[in-house]
């Protein structure tokens, strides 16, 4: 893979900071622990913490530098975590995946709306029945509305497990955390 901009950003350790407290709290209390696919994992701020909480985690990111850092950290801590260099938009979700996590991946800006909508639709379609889709994004009525519309147009039933805001003091902002469980086709 070619060098990407994040390769330069990731020369700084823990570039994006610590995981959102609400995200960690959700995964700490969720049962059963399963296999998480962290799409756009970067250096692994969520991936490593989820591994420490007892989840098996696969992280996908296009940054060779970020994935190398993630794999080194996971090896040092002896975690059941694997980072893979790849394009999250092209990654096919294996059937053994229990949870798909998107952390700060969706913005629904005008120029990205079509691509991000297709991305979410692909995830919702590929996710197995009873699988979880967990999304954490900067609080914003417009982007939250768009995500809900995508989910509501999906041909599946969805149970909301959490739909909360979590403060993130490192960015002096609130983030929206949505976790839904896939049901049967409607």
CSV table of C-alpha atoms in Angstrom, one decimal:
chain,number,residue,atom,x,y,z
A,1,UNK,CA,0.0,0.0,0.0
A,2,UNK,CA,1.1,3.6,-0.6
A,3,UNK,CA,1.9,6.1,2.0
A,4,UNK,CA,-1.1,8.0,3.4
A,5,UNK,CA,-1.3,11.3,5.3
A,6,UNK,CA,-2.0,9.5,8.6
A,7,UNK,CA,1.4,7.8,8.4
A,8,UNK,CA,2.9,11.3,9.1
A,9,UNK,CA,0.3,12.1,11.9
A,10,UNK,CA,1.1,8.8,13.6
A,11,UNK,CA,4.7,9.7,14.2
A,12,UNK,CA,3.1,11.2,17.3
A,13,UNK,CA,2.2,8.4,19.7
A,14,UNK,CA,-1.6,8.3,20.6
A,15,UNK,CA,-2.3,11.0,18.0
A,16,UNK,CA,-6.1,10.9,18.5
A,17,UNK,CA,-6.0,10.5,22.3
A,18,UNK,CA,-7.7,8.0,24.5
A,19,UNK,CA,-11.0,6.2,23.8
A,20,UNK,CA,-14.3,7.9,24.6
A,21,UNK,CA,-15.3,7.0,28.1
A,22,UNK,CA,-18.9,6.1,27.0
A,23,UNK,CA,-17.6,3.7,24.3
A,24,UNK,CA,-15.3,1.9,26.8
A,25,UNK,CA,-18.2,1.7,29.3
A,26,UNK,CA,-20.5,0.2,26.8
A,27,UNK,CA,-18.0,-2.5,25.8
A,28,UNK,CA,-17.0,-3.1,29.4
A,29,UNK,CA,-20.6,-4.1,30.3
A,30,UNK,CA,-21.7,-5.7,27.0
A,31,UNK,CA,-22.1,-9.5,27.1
A,32,UNK,CA,-21.1,-11.8,25.5
A,33,UNK,CA,-17.6,-10.8,24.5
A,34,UNK,CA,-17.1,-11.6,20.9
A,35,UNK,CA,-15.1,-10.7,17.9
A,36,UNK,CA,-14.9,-7.0,17.1
A,37,UNK,CA,-14.0,-5.5,13.7
A,38,UNK,CA,-12.7,-2.0,14.2
A,39,UNK,CA,-12.9,-0.3,10.8
A,40,UNK,CA,-10.6,2.7,10.6
A,41,UNK,CA,-8.7,1.7,13.7
A,42,UNK,CA,-5.7,4.0,13.2
A,43,UNK,CA,-3.1,3.4,15.9
A,44,UNK,CA,-5.6,1.2,17.8
A,45,UNK,CA,-6.8,3.4,20.6
A,46,UNK,CA,-10.1,1.4,20.8
A,47,UNK,CA,-8.7,-1.8,19.5
A,48,UNK,CA,-6.2,-2.2,22.3
A,49,UNK,CA,-8.6,-1.3,25.0
A,50,UNK,CA,-11.2,-3.7,23.7
A,51,UNK,CA,-8.5,-6.4,23.6
A,52,UNK,CA,-7.8,-5.7,27.3
A,53,UNK,CA,-11.5,-6.0,28.0
A,54,UNK,CA,-11.5,-9.6,26.7
A,55,UNK,CA,-12.6,-9.1,23.1
A,56,UNK,CA,-10.9,-10.6,20.1
A,57,UNK,CA,-10.3,-7.6,17.8
A,58,UNK,CA,-9.4,-7.2,14.2
A,59,UNK,CA,-8.5,-3.6,13.2
A,60,UNK,CA,-8.4,-2.4,9.7
A,61,UNK,CA,-6.7,0.8,8.6
A,62,UNK,CA,-5.0,2.2,5.5
A,63,UNK,CA,-2.0,3.5,7.5
A,64,UNK,CA,0.9,1.1,7.6
A,65,UNK,CA,2.5,3.2,10.4
A,66,UNK,CA,-0.7,3.0,12.6
A,67,UNK,CA,-1.2,-0.7,12.0
A,68,UNK,CA,2.5,-1.4,12.9
A,69,UNK,CA,2.1,0.5,16.1
A,70,UNK,CA,-1.2,-1.3,16.9
A,71,UNK,CA,0.4,-4.7,16.3
A,72,UNK,CA,3.5,-3.9,18.4
A,73,UNK,CA,1.3,-2.7,21.3
A,74,UNK,CA,-0.9,-5.8,21.1
A,75,UNK,CA,2.1,-8.1,21.1
A,76,UNK,CA,3.7,-6.3,24.0
A,77,UNK,CA,0.4,-6.7,26.0
A,78,UNK,CA,-0.2,-10.2,24.8
A,79,UNK,CA,-3.7,-9.3,23.5
A,80,UNK,CA,-5.9,-11.2,21.0
A,81,UNK,CA,-5.7,-8.3,18.6
A,82,UNK,CA,-4.6,-8.1,15.0
A,83,UNK,CA,-4.2,-5.0,12.8
A,84,UNK,CA,-4.4,-5.4,9.1
A,85,UNK,CA,-3.5,-2.8,6.5
A,86,UNK,CA,-6.4,-2.3,4.1
A,87,UNK,CA,-9.1,-0.1,2.7
A,88,UNK,CA,-12.1,-0.2,5.1
A,89,UNK,CA,-14.5,0.6,2.2
A,90,UNK,CA,-13.5,-2.6,0.4
A,91,UNK,CA,-13.2,-4.9,3.4
A,92,UNK,CA,-15.7,-7.7,3.4
A,93,UNK,CA,-17.0,-8.5,6.9
A,94,UNK,CA,-16.4,-12.2,7.7
A,95,UNK,CA,-19.3,-14.2,9.2
A,96,UNK,CA,-17.5,-14.7,12.5
A,97,UNK,CA,-17.5,-11.0,13.3
A,98,UNK,CA,-19.9,-10.2,16.1
A,99,UNK,CA,-19.5,-6.4,16.3
A,100,UNK,CA,-18.5,-3.8,13.8
A,101,UNK,CA,-17.1,-0.6,15.3
A,102,UNK,CA,-16.8,2.7,13.5
A,103,UNK,CA,-15.2,5.4,15.7
A,104,UNK,CA,-15.2,8.9,14.2
A,105,UNK,CA,-15.4,7.5,10.7
A,106,UNK,CA,-18.7,9.1,9.6
A,107,UNK,CA,-19.1,12.8,9.1
A,108,UNK,CA,-21.8,12.9,6.3
A,109,UNK,CA,-20.3,16.0,4.7
A,110,UNK,CA,-21.8,16.8,1.4
A,111,UNK,CA,-18.8,15.6,-0.6
A,112,UNK,CA,-18.7,12.3,1.4
A,113,UNK,CA,-22.5,11.6,1.8
A,114,UNK,CA,-22.9,9.2,-1.0
A,115,UNK,CA,-19.8,7.2,-0.2
A,116,UNK,CA,-20.4,7.1,3.5
A,117,UNK,CA,-24.1,6.1,3.0
A,118,UNK,CA,-23.0,3.2,0.7
A,119,UNK,CA,-20.3,2.2,3.3
A,120,UNK,CA,-22.9,2.0,6.1
A,121,UNK,CA,-25.4,0.1,3.9
A,122,UNK,CA,-22.7,-2.4,3.1
A,123,UNK,CA,-21.9,-2.9,6.8
A,124,UNK,CA,-25.5,-3.3,7.7
A,125,UNK,CA,-26.1,-5.8,4.9
A,126,UNK,CA,-22.9,-7.9,5.6
A,127,UNK,CA,-23.3,-8.0,9.4
A,128,UNK,CA,-24.7,-11.3,10.5
A,129,UNK,CA,-28.0,-11.6,12.3
A,130,UNK,CA,-27.6,-10.7,16.0
A,131,UNK,CA,-24.4,-8.8,15.1
A,132,UNK,CA,-23.9,-5.3,16.5
A,133,UNK,CA,-23.2,-2.1,14.7
A,134,UNK,CA,-21.5,0.4,17.0
A,135,UNK,CA,-20.9,4.0,15.8
A,136,UNK,CA,-19.4,6.9,17.6
A,137,UNK,CA,-19.3,10.3,16.0
A,138,UNK,CA,-19.1,13.9,16.9
A,139,UNK,CA,-22.5,15.1,18.2
A,140,UNK,CA,-24.6,16.7,15.5
A,141,UNK,CA,-28.3,16.6,14.7
A,142,UNK,CA,-27.8,16.4,10.9
A,143,UNK,CA,-25.3,13.6,10.9
A,144,UNK,CA,-27.3,11.6,13.5
A,145,UNK,CA,-30.5,12.1,11.4
A,146,UNK,CA,-28.7,10.8,8.3
A,147,UNK,CA,-27.4,7.7,10.1
A,148,UNK,CA,-30.9,7.0,11.5
A,149,UNK,CA,-32.4,7.3,8.0
A,150,UNK,CA,-29.9,4.9,6.6
A,151,UNK,CA,-30.7,2.4,9.4
A,152,UNK,CA,-34.4,2.9,9.0
A,153,UNK,CA,-34.2,2.2,5.2
A,154,UNK,CA,-32.3,-1.0,5.9
A,155,UNK,CA,-34.3,-4.1,5.2
A,156,UNK,CA,-33.7,-5.5,8.7
A,157,UNK,CA,-35.1,-5.1,12.2
A,158,UNK,CA,-32.7,-3.2,14.6
A,159,UNK,CA,-32.8,-3.2,18.4
A,160,UNK,CA,-31.2,-0.1,20.0
A,161,UNK,CA,-28.8,-1.2,22.7
A,162,UNK,CA,-27.5,2.3,23.5
A,163,UNK,CA,-28.1,5.8,22.1
A,164,UNK,CA,-26.3,8.3,24.3
A,165,UNK,CA,-23.9,11.1,24.3
A,166,UNK,CA,-20.5,10.8,25.8
A,167,UNK,CA,-18.3,13.7,26.8
A,168,UNK,CA,-14.8,13.7,25.6
A,169,UNK,CA,-12.7,16.2,27.6
A,170,UNK,CA,-9.6,15.8,25.4
A,171,UNK,CA,-11.5,17.5,22.5
A,172,UNK,CA,-13.9,19.5,24.7
A,173,UNK,CA,-16.8,18.0,22.8
A,174,UNK,CA,-19.6,15.5,23.0
A,175,UNK,CA,-19.8,12.4,20.9
A,176,UNK,CA,-22.9,10.4,19.9
A,177,UNK,CA,-22.7,6.7,20.7
A,178,UNK,CA,-25.2,4.4,18.9
A,179,UNK,CA,-25.1,0.6,19.3
A,180,UNK,CA,-27.7,-1.5,17.4
A,181,UNK,CA,-28.3,-5.2,17.1
A,182,UNK,CA,-29.3,-6.7,13.8
A,183,UNK,CA,-32.5,-8.7,13.7
A,184,UNK,CA,-34.3,-10.6,10.9
A,185,UNK,CA,-35.0,-9.2,7.4
A,186,UNK,CA,-38.3,-7.3,7.3
